[in-house]
Short mmCIF file of C-alpha atoms in Angstrom, two decimals:
data_model
loop_
_atom_site.label_atom_id
_atom_site.label_comp_id
_atom_site.label_asym_id
_atom_site.label_seq_id
_atom_site.Cartn_x
_atom_site.Cartn_y
_atom_site.Cartn_z
CA MET R 105 4.59 17.57 43.24
CA LYS R 106 1.04 16.53 42.37
CA THR R 107 0.28 19.90 40.84
CA ILE R 108 3.36 19.66 38.63
CA PHE R 109 2.20 16.27 37.27
CA LYS R 110 -1.31 17.59 36.76
CA SER R 111 0.02 20.64 34.95
CA LEU R 112 2.28 18.54 32.72
CA PHE R 113 -0.55 16.13 31.97
CA ALA R 114 -2.94 18.98 31.12
CA ALA R 115 -0.33 20.66 28.90
CA ALA R 116 0.35 17.40 27.05
CA MET R 117 -3.36 16.73 26.52
CA LEU R 118 -3.97 20.28 25.30
CA THR R 119 -1.02 20.07 22.91
CA GLY R 120 -2.19 16.70 21.59
CA ALA R 121 -5.73 17.95 21.12
CA THR R 122 -4.65 21.03 19.19
CA LEU R 123 -2.12 19.22 17.01
CA ALA R 124 -4.20 16.12 16.34
CA SER R 125 -6.05 16.20 13.06
CA PRO R 126 -7.18 13.49 10.68
CA ALA R 127 -4.43 12.10 8.48
CA MET R 128 -4.29 14.10 5.27
CA ALA R 129 -3.07 11.12 3.23
CA ALA R 130 -6.53 9.56 3.56
CA VAL R 131 -7.65 11.76 0.67
CA SER R 132 -5.34 9.82 -1.66
CA VAL R 133 -5.59 6.16 -0.66
CA GLY R 134 -2.36 5.28 -2.42
CA ASP R 135 -0.20 5.81 -5.42
CA THR R 136 -1.51 6.97 -8.78
CA VAL R 137 -0.80 4.51 -11.60
CA THR R 138 -1.42 5.00 -15.33
CA CYS R 139 -2.29 2.25 -17.82
CA THR R 140 -1.67 2.06 -21.57
CA SER R 141 -2.12 -1.01 -23.73
CA SER R 142 -2.19 -2.36 -27.26
CA PRO R 143 -4.27 -3.55 -29.14
CA PHE R 144 -7.00 -3.62 -26.47
CA ASP R 145 -7.88 -0.88 -23.97
CA CYS R 146 -7.40 -0.36 -20.26
CA SER R 147 -10.68 0.16 -18.42
CA VAL R 148 -9.44 3.55 -17.13
CA PRO R 149 -6.27 5.47 -18.00
CA THR R 150 -5.42 6.33 -14.37
CA ALA R 151 -6.33 4.78 -11.01
CA THR R 152 -5.48 5.21 -7.34
CA ILE R 153 -4.09 2.10 -5.70
CA GLY R 154 -5.92 0.53 -2.78
CA ASN R 155 -9.53 0.43 -3.97
CA GLY R 156 -9.63 -3.21 -5.08
CA THR R 157 -9.13 -4.09 -8.74
CA GLU R 158 -7.76 -0.98 -10.42
CA PHE R 159 -7.61 -1.94 -14.10
CA PHE R 160 -9.28 -4.29 -16.58
CA TYR R 161 -7.84 -5.26 -19.96
CA GLU R 162 -11.00 -5.02 -22.04
CA VAL R 163 -12.55 -5.18 -25.49
CA GLY R 164 -15.41 -2.96 -26.67
CA ASN R 165 -15.71 -0.43 -23.81
CA GLY R 166 -16.00 -3.03 -21.07
CA ALA R 167 -18.03 -5.58 -23.02
CA VAL R 168 -15.44 -8.31 -22.32
CA ASN R 169 -12.92 -8.12 -19.47
CA PHE R 170 -10.03 -10.42 -20.31
CA LEU R 171 -7.76 -9.66 -17.38
CA SER R 172 -8.06 -7.78 -14.10
CA PHE R 173 -5.10 -6.03 -12.46
CA ASP R 174 -5.18 -5.61 -8.68
CA PHE R 175 -2.33 -3.66 -7.10
CA ALA R 176 -1.67 -4.04 -3.38
CA THR R 177 1.29 -3.12 -1.20
CA ASN R 178 4.26 -4.13 -3.35
CA LEU R 179 2.23 -6.81 -5.16
CA LEU R 180 0.32 -7.03 -8.43
CA THR R 181 -2.19 -9.84 -9.00
CA ILE R 182 -3.46 -10.52 -12.52
CA ARG R 183 -6.59 -12.67 -12.87
CA SER R 184 -9.01 -13.64 -15.59
CA PRO R 185 -12.76 -14.29 -15.15
CA VAL R 186 -12.71 -16.51 -18.26
CA TYR R 187 -10.22 -18.81 -19.98
CA VAL R 188 -8.03 -16.56 -22.11
CA GLY R 189 -5.53 -17.42 -24.79
CA PHE R 190 -3.47 -14.65 -26.38
CA GLY R 191 -2.00 -15.40 -29.78
CA GLY R 192 -0.61 -12.22 -31.29
CA PRO R 193 1.37 -9.45 -29.70
CA GLN R 194 -0.47 -7.82 -26.83
CA SER R 195 1.07 -5.69 -24.12
CA ILE R 196 0.07 -3.48 -21.24
CA THR R 197 2.22 -0.85 -19.56
CA PHE R 198 1.88 0.67 -16.09
CA GLN R 199 3.61 3.73 -14.70
CA ASP R 200 3.48 4.70 -11.04
CA LEU R 201 3.36 8.50 -10.96
CA THR R 202 3.76 8.74 -7.18
CA ASN R 203 6.50 6.20 -6.41
CA PRO R 204 8.16 4.86 -9.61
CA PHE R 205 8.55 1.11 -9.99
CA THR R 206 12.10 -0.11 -9.32
CA SER R 207 11.79 -3.89 -9.73
CA ALA R 208 9.26 -6.52 -10.73
CA VAL R 209 9.75 -10.21 -9.96
CA LEU R 210 7.38 -13.04 -10.86
CA THR R 211 6.46 -14.95 -7.69
CA GLY R 212 6.03 -18.69 -7.24
CA ASN R 213 2.24 -18.25 -6.93
CA THR R 214 1.84 -17.84 -10.69
CA THR R 215 -0.47 -20.39 -12.31
CA SER R 216 -0.38 -19.41 -15.95
CA SER R 217 0.93 -21.14 -19.04
CA GLY R 218 3.41 -19.18 -21.12
CA PHE R 219 3.99 -16.28 -18.71
CA THR R 220 7.58 -16.08 -17.49
CA GLN R 221 9.91 -13.49 -16.00
CA ASN R 222 10.89 -12.66 -19.59
CA SER R 223 7.29 -11.49 -20.16
CA ILE R 224 7.96 -8.59 -17.76
CA SER R 225 10.16 -5.62 -18.56
CA LEU R 226 10.93 -2.55 -16.49
CA VAL R 227 12.60 0.41 -18.17
CA ASN R 228 12.75 3.91 -16.65
CA GLY R 229 9.86 3.18 -14.28
CA LEU R 230 7.60 1.81 -17.05
CA LEU R 231 6.37 -1.68 -16.14
CA ASN R 232 5.47 -3.60 -19.31
CA PHE R 233 3.75 -7.00 -19.59
CA ARG R 234 3.75 -8.96 -22.87
CA PHE R 235 0.99 -11.53 -23.23
CA ASP R 236 2.21 -13.21 -26.43
CA GLY R 237 1.24 -16.89 -26.27
CA LEU R 238 -0.16 -16.56 -22.75
CA THR R 239 -3.06 -18.64 -21.48
CA VAL R 240 -4.85 -17.84 -18.24
CA ASN R 241 -7.74 -19.86 -16.87
CA ASN R 242 -10.41 -18.52 -14.54
CA THR R 243 -8.93 -20.28 -11.50
CA GLY R 244 -5.36 -19.10 -12.01
CA ALA R 245 -3.50 -15.93 -11.22
CA ILE R 246 -0.23 -14.22 -12.01
CA THR R 247 1.44 -12.50 -9.07
CA VAL R 248 4.32 -10.07 -9.41
CA ALA R 249 6.27 -8.68 -6.46
CA LEU R 250 6.88 -4.97 -6.92
CA ASN R 251 9.69 -3.58 -4.78
CA GLY R 252 9.34 0.14 -4.61
CA GLY R 253 6.03 -0.10 -6.45
CA PRO R 254 2.57 0.90 -5.24
CA ALA R 255 2.47 1.10 -1.47
CA ALA R 256 0.11 3.06 0.71
CA ALA R 257 2.29 5.08 3.04
CA ALA R 258 1.52 5.23 6.73
CA VAL R 259 0.80 8.68 8.09
CA PRO R 260 1.46 9.05 11.82
CA GLU R 261 -0.82 11.43 13.65
CA ALA R 262 0.41 14.13 15.98
CA ALA R 263 -1.54 12.69 18.91
CA THR R 264 0.52 9.50 18.65
CA TRP R 265 3.73 11.44 19.20
CA GLY R 266 2.18 13.41 22.05
CA MET R 267 1.02 10.28 23.84
CA MET R 268 4.40 8.60 23.36
CA ILE R 269 6.28 11.58 24.79
CA LEU R 270 3.81 11.85 27.66
CA GLY R 271 4.25 8.13 28.40
CA PHE R 272 8.03 8.43 28.48
CA GLY R 273 7.74 11.44 30.76
CA MET R 274 5.43 9.60 33.14
CA MET R 275 7.76 6.58 33.20
CA GLY R 276 10.69 8.87 34.01
CA ALA R 277 8.71 10.60 36.74
CA ALA R 278 7.63 7.27 38.23
CA ALA R 279 11.23 6.03 38.21
CA ARG R 280 12.43 9.19 39.90
CA TYR R 281 9.69 9.38 42.52
CA ARG R 282 10.63 7.72 45.82
CA ARG R 283 8.30 7.01 48.65
CA ARG R 284 9.29 8.31 52.02
CA GLY R 285 10.26 5.60 54.39
CA ALA R 286 7.54 4.66 56.83
CA LYS R 287 8.47 5.12 60.46
CA LEU R 288 7.33 2.61 62.95
CA ALA R 289 5.79 3.96 66.08
CA TYR R 290 5.39 1.73 69.10
CA ALA R 291 2.58 2.44 71.47
#
């Protein structure tokens, strides 16, 4: 019986060692999102979500950063390092190339004057923000909940499955194993 358990344990460990490899999704930290805007420019046209602040709404090739856009798991936070007041029509549009946006809802954590749910539109996966009449101070933030938006997917490793199956097998073997009754011997 002991040799069977040892053989099963060795087979499970060998299988786990050969199947286990680093998660391949680590190459791409998260979703790929594009940025287009008017009349100012996005800091980069495309970014991978999960590396901190992905986009800046800027003037003059990064000379002045008006707004920063930080995507996290199903959340977008918009901040400004300076007090900003937008008068004319300005907009910025994001598109998630990996996992298209399905909804965008302004959360209660928003501390900005003039920005409402009506400032956000979502059509065919294109998430558009209009900043007409918006003021943002350097202590405030706009937070938008994105259901189905950028989310870094978990990648289970093969060793996890191997260890789980081995654990269930050992629990089953322990439940099945019965000790032989001890016999009392009187001298």
